[in-house]
Tab-separated table of C-alpha atoms in Angstrom:
chain	number	residue	atom	x	y	z
B	1	GLU	CA	-43.107	159.876	-41.508
B	2	ALA	CA	-41.625	156.807	-39.877
B	3	LEU	CA	-42.263	158.187	-36.385
B	4	SER	CA	-45.925	158.663	-37.202
B	5	LEU	CA	-46.275	154.877	-37.483
B	6	ILE	CA	-44.943	154.282	-33.927
B	7	ASP	CA	-47.069	154.297	-30.786
B	8	TYR	CA	-44.969	156.889	-28.995
B	9	GLU	CA	-47.699	157.480	-26.393
B	10	LYS	CA	-46.870	154.220	-24.594
B	11	PRO	CA	-46.179	154.797	-20.856
B	12	ASP	CA	-43.148	152.494	-20.730
B	13	PRO	CA	-39.493	153.727	-20.973
B	14	ALA	CA	-39.422	153.044	-24.715
B	15	GLY	CA	-42.398	155.346	-25.126
B	16	GLN	CA	-40.639	158.047	-23.100
B	17	ILE	CA	-37.612	157.872	-25.380
B	18	LEU	CA	-39.813	158.035	-28.459
B	19	ARG	CA	-41.663	161.052	-27.106
B	20	TRP	CA	-38.351	162.794	-26.431
B	21	ILE	CA	-37.213	162.094	-30.007
B	22	ARG	CA	-40.549	163.272	-31.372
B	23	ARG	CA	-40.279	166.559	-29.479
B	24	ARG	CA	-36.791	167.119	-30.865
B	25	VAL	CA	-37.953	166.343	-34.402
B	26	ASP	CA	-40.802	168.813	-34.050
B	27	THR	CA	-38.509	171.511	-32.602
B	28	PRO	CA	-37.698	174.370	-35.016
B	29	ALA	CA	-34.273	174.252	-36.634
B	30	GLU	CA	-33.043	177.316	-34.726
B	31	LYS	CA	-33.981	175.742	-31.401
B	32	ARG	CA	-32.304	172.431	-32.342
B	33	GLU	CA	-29.084	174.262	-33.138
B	34	THR	CA	-29.200	175.953	-29.733
B	35	LEU	CA	-29.649	172.557	-28.090
B	36	ARG	CA	-26.687	171.169	-30.023
B	37	GLN	CA	-24.473	173.997	-28.877
B	38	GLU	CA	-25.581	173.515	-25.271
B	39	ALA	CA	-24.918	169.782	-25.457
B	40	ARG	CA	-21.458	170.399	-26.868
B	41	ARG	CA	-20.701	172.913	-24.121
B	42	LEU	CA	-21.749	170.433	-21.434
B	43	ALA	CA	-19.773	167.627	-23.063
B	44	GLU	CA	-16.580	169.672	-22.801
B	45	PHE	CA	-16.814	169.411	-19.004
B	46	THR	CA	-16.302	165.633	-19.290
B	47	LEU	CA	-13.120	165.745	-21.346
B	48	TRP	CA	-10.276	163.658	-19.930
B	49	VAL	CA	-8.059	166.727	-19.829
B	50	HIS	CA	-10.159	167.880	-16.852
B	51	PHE	CA	-10.057	164.514	-15.055
B	52	LEU	CA	-6.411	163.611	-15.578
B	53	PRO	CA	-4.993	165.926	-12.848
B	54	PHE	CA	-7.195	164.177	-10.279
B	55	TYR	CA	-5.932	160.755	-11.430
B	56	GLN	CA	-2.360	162.004	-11.119
B	57	GLN	CA	-3.072	163.393	-7.656
B	58	ALA	CA	-4.626	160.092	-6.536
B	59	TYR	CA	-1.629	158.217	-7.927
B	60	GLN	CA	0.778	160.386	-5.946
B	61	VAL	CA	-1.225	159.848	-2.747
B	62	ALA	CA	-1.258	156.068	-3.299
B	63	LEU	CA	2.469	156.054	-4.078
B	64	ALA	CA	3.285	157.995	-0.904
B	65	LYS	CA	1.216	155.642	1.223
B	66	SER	CA	2.812	152.549	-0.327
B	67	GLN	CA	6.301	153.951	0.283
B	68	ALA	CA	5.388	154.670	3.905
B	69	ARG	CA	4.299	151.053	4.345
B	70	LEU	CA	7.515	149.831	2.719
B	71	TRP	CA	9.723	151.891	5.039
B	72	HIS	CA	7.719	150.671	7.998
B	73	ARG	CA	8.482	147.071	7.040
B	74	LEU	CA	12.153	147.802	6.500
B	75	ALA	CA	12.539	149.614	9.817
B	76	PRO	CA	14.802	147.759	12.307
B	77	LEU	CA	13.120	145.710	14.991
B	78	PRO	CA	13.213	147.097	18.534
B	79	SER	CA	15.705	145.740	21.039
B	80	PRO	CA	14.935	142.338	22.631
B	81	GLU	CA	13.861	144.097	25.802
B	82	ARG	CA	11.190	146.072	23.966
B	83	ARG	CA	10.310	143.556	21.254
B	84	SER	CA	6.697	142.470	21.162
B	85	PHE	CA	4.952	139.707	19.308
B	86	ILE	CA	4.603	140.124	15.539
B	87	TRP	CA	1.550	138.403	14.137
B	88	HIS	CA	1.405	137.112	10.568
B	89	ARG	CA	-1.491	135.696	8.642
B	90	ALA	CA	-1.007	132.096	7.554
B	91	PHE	CA	-2.916	130.187	4.891
B	92	PHE	CA	-3.085	126.419	4.596
B	93	LEU	CA	-4.274	124.450	1.614
B	94	PRO	CA	-7.219	122.234	2.564
B	95	ASN	CA	-6.668	118.508	2.416
B	96	LEU	CA	-9.594	117.652	0.164
B	97	PRO	CA	-10.776	114.058	-0.147
B	98	GLU	CA	-9.618	112.449	-3.378
B	99	PRO	CA	-12.986	112.696	-5.204
B	100	LEU	CA	-13.158	116.450	-4.501
B	101	ARG	CA	-9.649	117.476	-5.520
B	102	PRO	CA	-10.777	118.710	-8.971
B	103	LEU	CA	-12.493	121.542	-7.080
B	104	ARG	CA	-9.099	123.183	-6.623
B	105	ILE	CA	-8.525	123.141	-10.396
B	106	LEU	CA	-11.903	124.757	-11.006
B	107	ALA	CA	-11.520	127.324	-8.222
B	108	TYR	CA	-8.206	128.693	-9.500
B	109	ASN	CA	-9.368	129.314	-13.067
B	110	LEU	CA	-11.690	132.221	-13.858
B	111	TRP	CA	-13.662	129.983	-16.197
B	112	TRP	CA	-16.050	129.473	-13.285
B	113	SER	CA	-16.936	133.188	-13.268
B	114	TRP	CA	-18.868	132.944	-16.538
B	115	ASN	CA	-20.084	129.348	-16.245
B	116	PRO	CA	-23.432	129.034	-14.392
B	117	GLU	CA	-22.993	125.287	-13.790
B	118	ALA	CA	-19.641	125.850	-12.072
B	119	GLN	CA	-21.113	128.634	-9.928
B	120	GLN	CA	-23.982	126.374	-8.901
B	121	LEU	CA	-21.475	123.668	-7.972
B	122	PHE	CA	-19.672	125.993	-5.564
B	123	ARG	CA	-22.965	127.368	-4.260
B	124	THR	CA	-23.961	123.837	-3.265
B	125	ILE	CA	-20.953	123.612	-0.927
B	126	ASP	CA	-22.188	126.474	1.269
B	127	PRO	CA	-25.080	128.572	-0.106
B	128	GLU	CA	-24.801	131.321	2.524
B	129	ALA	CA	-21.040	131.726	2.135
B	130	TRP	CA	-21.373	131.780	-1.656
B	131	GLU	CA	-24.015	134.503	-1.535
B	132	ALA	CA	-21.754	136.534	0.765
B	133	TYR	CA	-18.419	136.130	-1.074
B	134	GLU	CA	-18.922	134.431	-4.483
B	135	ASN	CA	-15.329	133.278	-4.076
B	136	PRO	CA	-14.502	129.577	-4.637
B	137	VAL	CA	-10.986	129.969	-3.202
B	138	TRP	CA	-12.517	131.376	-0.010
B	139	LEU	CA	-14.770	128.317	0.160
B	140	LEU	CA	-11.792	125.971	-0.173
B	141	ASN	CA	-10.001	127.671	2.717
B	142	HIS	CA	-12.949	128.073	5.089
B	143	THR	CA	-15.153	125.004	4.640
B	144	SER	CA	-14.867	122.477	7.449
B	145	SER	CA	-13.332	119.055	6.928
B	146	GLN	CA	-16.608	117.514	8.087
B	147	ARG	CA	-18.415	119.215	5.216
B	148	TRP	CA	-15.813	117.990	2.730
B	149	MET	CA	-16.165	114.428	3.985
B	150	ALA	CA	-19.944	114.619	3.664
B	151	LEU	CA	-19.739	116.000	0.107
B	152	SER	CA	-17.301	113.263	-0.888
B	153	GLN	CA	-20.076	110.764	-0.102
B	154	GLU	CA	-22.881	112.596	-1.929
B	155	GLU	CA	-23.322	111.017	-5.328
B	156	ASP	CA	-25.384	113.929	-6.684
B	157	PHE	CA	-22.610	116.408	-5.872
B	158	LEU	CA	-19.928	114.115	-7.312
B	159	ARG	CA	-21.915	113.682	-10.514
B	160	GLN	CA	-22.320	117.459	-10.784
B	161	LEU	CA	-18.585	117.886	-10.180
B	162	ARG	CA	-17.715	115.397	-12.935
B	163	GLN	CA	-20.001	117.159	-15.409
B	164	VAL	CA	-18.565	120.601	-14.679
B	165	LEU	CA	-15.000	119.278	-14.794
B	166	GLN	CA	-15.661	117.667	-18.179
B	167	ARG	CA	-16.964	120.968	-19.587
B	168	PHE	CA	-13.942	122.788	-18.186
B	169	GLN	CA	-11.477	120.281	-19.645
B	170	SER	CA	-13.187	120.455	-23.042
B	171	TYR	CA	-12.939	124.239	-22.974
B	172	MET	CA	-9.265	124.199	-22.006
B	173	ALA	CA	-8.454	121.539	-24.614
B	174	GLN	CA	-9.449	123.826	-27.474
B	175	PRO	CA	-6.206	124.954	-29.145
B	176	SER	CA	-5.390	128.595	-29.739
B	177	ALA	CA	-6.294	129.783	-33.204
B	178	PRO	CA	-3.048	129.847	-35.198
B	179	ASP	CA	-4.348	132.542	-37.561
B	180	LYS	CA	-4.955	135.051	-34.761
B	181	PRO	CA	-2.241	137.457	-33.592
B	182	LYS	CA	-0.839	137.426	-30.081
B	183	VAL	CA	-2.453	140.159	-28.010
B	184	ALA	CA	-1.351	141.904	-24.811
B	185	TYR	CA	-4.369	143.760	-23.423
B	186	LEU	CA	-3.403	146.558	-21.014
B	187	CYS	CA	-6.090	148.364	-19.056
B	188	MET	CA	-6.393	150.409	-15.842
B	189	GLU	CA	-8.910	147.937	-14.393
B	190	TYR	CA	-10.414	144.521	-15.099
B	191	GLY	CA	-13.901	143.493	-14.003
B	192	LEU	CA	-13.491	139.715	-13.876
B	193	ALA	CA	-15.476	138.688	-10.786
B	194	LYS	CA	-16.977	140.322	-7.702
B	195	CYS	CA	-14.373	138.653	-5.480
B	196	LEU	CA	-11.538	140.384	-7.386
B	197	PRO	CA	-12.186	144.047	-6.507
B	198	PHE	CA	-9.691	145.758	-8.782
B	199	TYR	CA	-12.279	147.464	-10.970
B	200	SER	CA	-14.547	150.435	-10.333
B	201	GLY	CA	-17.031	150.676	-13.179
B	202	GLY	CA	-17.879	150.288	-16.821
B	203	LEU	CA	-14.313	150.392	-18.131
B	204	GLY	CA	-13.351	147.410	-15.991
B	205	VAL	CA	-16.489	145.451	-16.841
B	206	LEU	CA	-15.869	146.049	-20.534
B	207	ALA	CA	-12.267	144.919	-20.148
B	208	GLY	CA	-13.451	141.736	-18.458
B	209	ASP	CA	-15.857	141.079	-21.330
B	210	TYR	CA	-13.025	141.537	-23.828
B	211	LEU	CA	-10.848	139.016	-21.960
B	212	LYS	CA	-13.619	136.430	-21.900
B	213	GLU	CA	-14.328	136.896	-25.607
B	214	ALA	CA	-10.609	136.631	-26.392
B	215	SER	CA	-10.512	133.400	-24.429
B	216	ASP	CA	-13.582	132.032	-26.208
B	217	GLN	CA	-12.131	132.945	-29.595
B	218	GLY	CA	-8.809	131.247	-28.849
B	219	TYR	CA	-6.539	134.286	-29.010
B	220	PRO	CA	-3.005	133.420	-27.824
């Protein structure tokens, strides 16, 4: 009776869902039971008991590769006659002008990842690099000193920086709720930001949402 009051002939996705529901409602009881049994049979293919062996196999492959890398690092160096150059990556902290030093505080806290004003602040530094990486730490380490000097003289950017920093400090100043229990949240993946690629899908994105909500709610 309720479905008869809905315009289920609409061509949009909502109308398609309603038409599917209407067809199932109009299906005879025997046919609906057959569909239920088929759905249950298909759902059994997605049980974790079927997927777990593949996770274990992937873990063993990753463990073997990591051990191989470890033994390679621990292997003795060749004799001086055969020794070649060994290159290492080196990172240097940028020497930001005094007015821009709060950028380092903002870049190293994931608060920026859910704050549009903070993201816009970093985008202003280098729009193309931000679109490519969305990584404020990358910007700190790869932006030229000439660009930093120019930004330190731009009053609009400095005003934007002060506003974002004030919001960040207000957020961080909120004390943890004393009535909430301490929580350790363990998960296989965390979707926190695109520049931190240690998540693969919905489970990680959900975990990231939980962490943000826990932070907003003041959980210790």
